Each structure stands twice: as structure tokens, then as C-alpha cells.
mmCIF file of C-alpha atoms in Angstrom:
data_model
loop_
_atom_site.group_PDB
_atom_site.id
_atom_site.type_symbol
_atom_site.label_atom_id
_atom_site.label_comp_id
_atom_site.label_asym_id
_atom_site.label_seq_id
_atom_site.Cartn_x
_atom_site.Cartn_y
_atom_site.Cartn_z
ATOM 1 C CA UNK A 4 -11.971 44.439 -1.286
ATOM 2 C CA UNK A 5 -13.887 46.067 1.269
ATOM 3 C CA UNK A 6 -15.572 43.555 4.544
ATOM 4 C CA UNK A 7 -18.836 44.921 2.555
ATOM 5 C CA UNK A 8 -18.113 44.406 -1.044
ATOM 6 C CA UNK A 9 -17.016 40.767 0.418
ATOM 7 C CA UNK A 10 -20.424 40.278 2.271
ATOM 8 C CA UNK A 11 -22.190 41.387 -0.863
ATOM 9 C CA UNK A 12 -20.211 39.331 -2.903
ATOM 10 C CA UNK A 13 -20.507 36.440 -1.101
ATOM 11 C CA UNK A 14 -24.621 36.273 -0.883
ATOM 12 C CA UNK A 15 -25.196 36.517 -4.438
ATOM 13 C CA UNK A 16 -22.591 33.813 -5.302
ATOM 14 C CA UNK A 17 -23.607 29.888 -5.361
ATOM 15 C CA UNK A 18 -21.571 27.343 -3.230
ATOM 16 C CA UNK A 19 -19.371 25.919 -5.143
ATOM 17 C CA UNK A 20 -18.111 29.789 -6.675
ATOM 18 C CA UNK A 21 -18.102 30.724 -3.020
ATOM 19 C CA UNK A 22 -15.879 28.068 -2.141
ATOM 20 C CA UNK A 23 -13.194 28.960 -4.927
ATOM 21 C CA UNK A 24 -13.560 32.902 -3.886
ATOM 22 C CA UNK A 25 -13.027 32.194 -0.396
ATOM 23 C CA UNK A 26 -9.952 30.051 -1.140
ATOM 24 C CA UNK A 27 -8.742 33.023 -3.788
ATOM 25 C CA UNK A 28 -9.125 35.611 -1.128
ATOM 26 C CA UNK A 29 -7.251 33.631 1.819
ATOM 27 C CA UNK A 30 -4.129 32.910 -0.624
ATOM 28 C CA UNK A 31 -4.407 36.297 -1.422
ATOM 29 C CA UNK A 32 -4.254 37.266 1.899
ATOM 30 C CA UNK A 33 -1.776 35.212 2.473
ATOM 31 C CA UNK A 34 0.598 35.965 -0.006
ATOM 32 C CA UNK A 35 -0.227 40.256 0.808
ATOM 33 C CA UNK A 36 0.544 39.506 4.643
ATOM 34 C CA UNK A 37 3.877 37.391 4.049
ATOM 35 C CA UNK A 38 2.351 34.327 5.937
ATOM 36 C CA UNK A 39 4.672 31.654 5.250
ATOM 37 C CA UNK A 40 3.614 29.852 1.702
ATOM 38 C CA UNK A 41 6.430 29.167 0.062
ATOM 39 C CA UNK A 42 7.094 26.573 -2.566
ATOM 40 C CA UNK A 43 10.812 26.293 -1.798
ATOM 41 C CA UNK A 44 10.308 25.098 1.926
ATOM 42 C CA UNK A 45 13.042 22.063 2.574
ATOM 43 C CA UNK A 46 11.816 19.415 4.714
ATOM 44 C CA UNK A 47 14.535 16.740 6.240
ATOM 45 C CA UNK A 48 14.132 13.751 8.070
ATOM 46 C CA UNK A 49 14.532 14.135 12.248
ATOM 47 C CA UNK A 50 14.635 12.806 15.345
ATOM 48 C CA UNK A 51 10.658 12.079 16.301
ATOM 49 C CA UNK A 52 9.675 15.704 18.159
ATOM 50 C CA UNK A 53 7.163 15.752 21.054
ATOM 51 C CA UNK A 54 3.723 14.912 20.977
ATOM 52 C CA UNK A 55 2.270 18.291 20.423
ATOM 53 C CA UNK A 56 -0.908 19.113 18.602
ATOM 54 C CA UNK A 57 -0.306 19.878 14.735
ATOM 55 C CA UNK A 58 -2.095 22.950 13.853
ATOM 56 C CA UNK A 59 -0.479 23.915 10.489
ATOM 57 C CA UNK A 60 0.864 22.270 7.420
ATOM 58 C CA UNK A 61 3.897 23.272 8.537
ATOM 59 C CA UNK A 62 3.419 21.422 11.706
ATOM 60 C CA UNK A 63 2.300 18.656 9.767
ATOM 61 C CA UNK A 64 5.235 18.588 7.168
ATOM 62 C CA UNK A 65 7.837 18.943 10.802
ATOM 63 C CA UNK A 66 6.097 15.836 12.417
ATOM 64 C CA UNK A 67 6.191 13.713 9.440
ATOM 65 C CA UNK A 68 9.838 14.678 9.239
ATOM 66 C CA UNK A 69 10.051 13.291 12.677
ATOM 67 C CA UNK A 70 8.906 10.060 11.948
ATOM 68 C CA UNK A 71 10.668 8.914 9.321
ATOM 69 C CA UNK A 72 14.161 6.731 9.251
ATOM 70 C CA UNK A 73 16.108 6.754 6.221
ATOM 71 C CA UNK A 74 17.472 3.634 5.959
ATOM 72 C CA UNK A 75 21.249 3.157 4.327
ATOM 73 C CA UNK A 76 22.299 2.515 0.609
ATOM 74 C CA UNK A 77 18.553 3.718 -0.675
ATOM 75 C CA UNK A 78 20.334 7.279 -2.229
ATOM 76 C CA UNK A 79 18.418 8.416 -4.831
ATOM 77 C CA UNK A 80 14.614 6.524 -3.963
ATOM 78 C CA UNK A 81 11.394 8.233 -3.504
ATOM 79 C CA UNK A 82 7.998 6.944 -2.733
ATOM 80 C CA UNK A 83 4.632 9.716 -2.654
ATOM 81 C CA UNK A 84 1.618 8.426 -1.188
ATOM 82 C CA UNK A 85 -1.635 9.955 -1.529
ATOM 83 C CA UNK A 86 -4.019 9.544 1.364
ATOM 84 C CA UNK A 87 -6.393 11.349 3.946
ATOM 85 C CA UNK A 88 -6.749 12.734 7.427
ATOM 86 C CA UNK A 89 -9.845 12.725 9.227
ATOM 87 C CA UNK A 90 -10.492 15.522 11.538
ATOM 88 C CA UNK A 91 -9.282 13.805 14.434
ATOM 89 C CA UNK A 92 -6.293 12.891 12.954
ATOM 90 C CA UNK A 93 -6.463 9.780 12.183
ATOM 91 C CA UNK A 94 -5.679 7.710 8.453
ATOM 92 C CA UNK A 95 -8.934 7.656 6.513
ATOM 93 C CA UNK A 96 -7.643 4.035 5.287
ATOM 94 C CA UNK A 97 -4.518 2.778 3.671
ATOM 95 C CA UNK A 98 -2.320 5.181 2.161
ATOM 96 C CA UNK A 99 -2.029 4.597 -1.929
ATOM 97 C CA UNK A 100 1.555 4.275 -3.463
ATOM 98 C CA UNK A 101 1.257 6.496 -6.232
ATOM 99 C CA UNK A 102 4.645 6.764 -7.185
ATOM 100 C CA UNK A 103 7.882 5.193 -6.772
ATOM 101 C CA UNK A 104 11.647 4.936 -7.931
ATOM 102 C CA UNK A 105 13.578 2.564 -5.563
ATOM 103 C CA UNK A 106 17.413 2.566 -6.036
ATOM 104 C CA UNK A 107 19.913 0.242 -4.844
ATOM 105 C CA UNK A 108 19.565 -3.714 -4.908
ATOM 106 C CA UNK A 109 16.558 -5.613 -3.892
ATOM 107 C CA UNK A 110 17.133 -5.332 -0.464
ATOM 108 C CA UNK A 111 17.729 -1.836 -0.124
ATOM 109 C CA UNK A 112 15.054 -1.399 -2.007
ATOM 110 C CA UNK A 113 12.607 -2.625 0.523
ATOM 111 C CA UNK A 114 13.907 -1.541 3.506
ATOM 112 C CA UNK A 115 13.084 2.265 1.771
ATOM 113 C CA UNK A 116 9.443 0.856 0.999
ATOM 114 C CA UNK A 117 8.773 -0.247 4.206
ATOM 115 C CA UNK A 118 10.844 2.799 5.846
ATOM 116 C CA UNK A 119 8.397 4.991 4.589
ATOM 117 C CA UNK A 120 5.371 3.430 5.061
ATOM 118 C CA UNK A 121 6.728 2.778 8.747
ATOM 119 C CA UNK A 122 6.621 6.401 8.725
ATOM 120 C CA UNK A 123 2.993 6.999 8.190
ATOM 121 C CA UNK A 124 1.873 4.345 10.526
ATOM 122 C CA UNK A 125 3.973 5.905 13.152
ATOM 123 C CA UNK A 126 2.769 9.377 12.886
ATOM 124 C CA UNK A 127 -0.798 8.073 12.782
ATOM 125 C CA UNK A 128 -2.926 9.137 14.708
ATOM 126 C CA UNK A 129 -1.452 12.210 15.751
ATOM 127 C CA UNK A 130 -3.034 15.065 17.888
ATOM 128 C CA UNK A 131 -4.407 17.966 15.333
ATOM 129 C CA UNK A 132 -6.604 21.066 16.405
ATOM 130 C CA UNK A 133 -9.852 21.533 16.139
ATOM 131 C CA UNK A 134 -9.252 24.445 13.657
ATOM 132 C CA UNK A 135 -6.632 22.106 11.456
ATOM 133 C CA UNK A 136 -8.479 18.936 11.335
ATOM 134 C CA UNK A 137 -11.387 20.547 9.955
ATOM 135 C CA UNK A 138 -8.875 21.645 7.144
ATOM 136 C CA UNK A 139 -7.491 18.332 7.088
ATOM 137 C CA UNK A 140 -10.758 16.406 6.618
ATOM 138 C CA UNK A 141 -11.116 17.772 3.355
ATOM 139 C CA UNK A 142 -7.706 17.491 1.894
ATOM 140 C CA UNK A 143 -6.122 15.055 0.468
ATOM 141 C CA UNK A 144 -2.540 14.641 1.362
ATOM 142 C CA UNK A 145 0.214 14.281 -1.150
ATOM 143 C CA UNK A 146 3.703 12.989 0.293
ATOM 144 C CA UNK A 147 6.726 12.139 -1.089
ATOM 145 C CA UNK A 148 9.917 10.643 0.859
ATOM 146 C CA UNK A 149 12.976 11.493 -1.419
ATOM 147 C CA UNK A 150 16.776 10.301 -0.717
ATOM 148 C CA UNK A 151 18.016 12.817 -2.914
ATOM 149 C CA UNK A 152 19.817 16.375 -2.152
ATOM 150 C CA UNK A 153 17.149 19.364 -1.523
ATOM 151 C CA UNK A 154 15.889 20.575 -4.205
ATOM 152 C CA UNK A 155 12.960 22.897 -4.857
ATOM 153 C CA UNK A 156 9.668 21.225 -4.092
ATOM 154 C CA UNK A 157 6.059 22.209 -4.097
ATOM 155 C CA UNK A 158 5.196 22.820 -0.514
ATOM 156 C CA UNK A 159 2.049 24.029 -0.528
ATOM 157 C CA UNK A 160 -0.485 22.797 1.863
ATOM 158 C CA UNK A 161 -1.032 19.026 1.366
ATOM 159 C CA UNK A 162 1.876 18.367 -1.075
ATOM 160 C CA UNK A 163 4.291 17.535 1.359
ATOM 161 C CA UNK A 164 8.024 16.380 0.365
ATOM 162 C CA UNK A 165 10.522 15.260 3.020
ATOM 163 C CA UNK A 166 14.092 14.800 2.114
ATOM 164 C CA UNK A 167 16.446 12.477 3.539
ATOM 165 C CA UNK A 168 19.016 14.637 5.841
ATOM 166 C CA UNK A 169 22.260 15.866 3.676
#
């Protein structure tokens, strides 16, 4: 579509339908101009990185990596939270367990628990953009810490999955 067509578009459309064309014409963009969005994107586990701001969900998905430990005899757990970002980066209250499959006995079992929620509190607050924590004060974020081999995962903006290291 022509800059035009878009501009025309645009003023005789109500908020909400602008929103969704707006959103249809950036992943369209996206996917036309090869900008990274791909759904097989594997996230492991690392050594925390330096303090730089995050201004992509990539960056995002790399410095929650960093901050998470996998602790020992937890193979095949996972825990997804569901939570938000304000614009400054910062929690926007306690992150919600909204799934979990904890292997191993009792003890193992909690040390995964509180490994990942370790996690988020370390990596919160962290420095964002301007530019990114607008994005990120609308979004809710979707995370899932998985001690399981790599598989395919939806990686898509806020659905985040970080696997333990192979």
C-alpha cells in the first residue's frame, strides 16, 4: 500500500480497527523485510551479560537468559509466568505461575521453582529504551523456563521460552 492509501486508510478507520491495521501492516513489514521474527528462535540459559539497555524482544529474551541458573537434577521441569513491564522497566507486580511441571523429588523440585522466580527478580528492573518500554507497557509477557532439549517454541514478541543449556 501506498504512504497515501495508508494515510487515507487510516483517518476513516476507528481506534480500535486502527490499532489491529497498524499491527497487520508492521508484521507485514516485517515479515517482507526479513526482520528477525521467527518462531523457531532457541533461547538458553547464560552467564548474566552487561547492564545494557534492552531495546528489543530479542534483547529482552538474551537478558532473561542471563539471569537464570538452572539448578541440578530438575531435567525435564518448566514453569511460564505471565506478568508485565512498565515502561521503565520495572515488574508491574508479582509475576503469576500459570503453568508448571516440576520433575525430580521434592527438593529438586523447589530449587527449579525458586530458580526461576530468582530469575525474574534478578532481571528486574532492568534498563529498557524509551522506544521499547513504551512497547513493553502494553504487553503482557509470557515466559516459560524449560529443562528440556530445544525444541521449537513460539518466540514471538512477549512469549518468551528459555531453555536450560544442552
Amino acid at each position: 500500500m501506498l504512504r497515501a492509501e495508508v494515510a487515507v486508510r487510516l483517518t476513516t478507520m476507528k481506534h480500535e480497527p486502527i490499532r489491529r491495521f497498524v499491527i497487520a501492516c508492521r508484521f507485514g513489514a516485517a515479515m517482507l523485510g526479513g526482520l528477525s521474527m521467527t518462531m523457531t528462535t532457541t533461547v538458553f540459559a547464560q552467564s548474566p551479560s552487561p547492564s545494557v539497555a534492552v531495546n528489543n524482544w530479542a534483547d529482552l529474551r538474551a537478558t532473561l537468559a542471563s539471569c537464570w541458573s538452572v539448578p541440578p537434577d530438575t531435567r525435564g521441569s518448566l514453569i511460564a509466568f505471565l506478568f508485565g513491564i512498565n515502561k521503565k522497566g520495572e515488574l508491574r507486580g508479582a509475576p503469576l505461575v500459570t503453568a508448571r511441571r516440576l520433575q525430580g523429588d521434592q527438593d529438586a523440585r523447589k530449587r527449579f521453582e525458586e530458580a526461576a522466580r530468582d530469575a525474574v527478580n534478578r532481571c528486574f528492573p532492568m534498563t529498557v529504551t524509551p522506544s521499547f518500554g513504551a512497547i513493553l507497557g502494553e504487553s503482557p509477557i509470557r515466559l516459560r523456563f524449560v529443562n528440556t532439549p530445544p525444541t521449537a517454541a513460539y518466540q514471538i514478541n512477549s512469549n518468551i521460552t528459555i531453555f536450560a543449556p544442552p
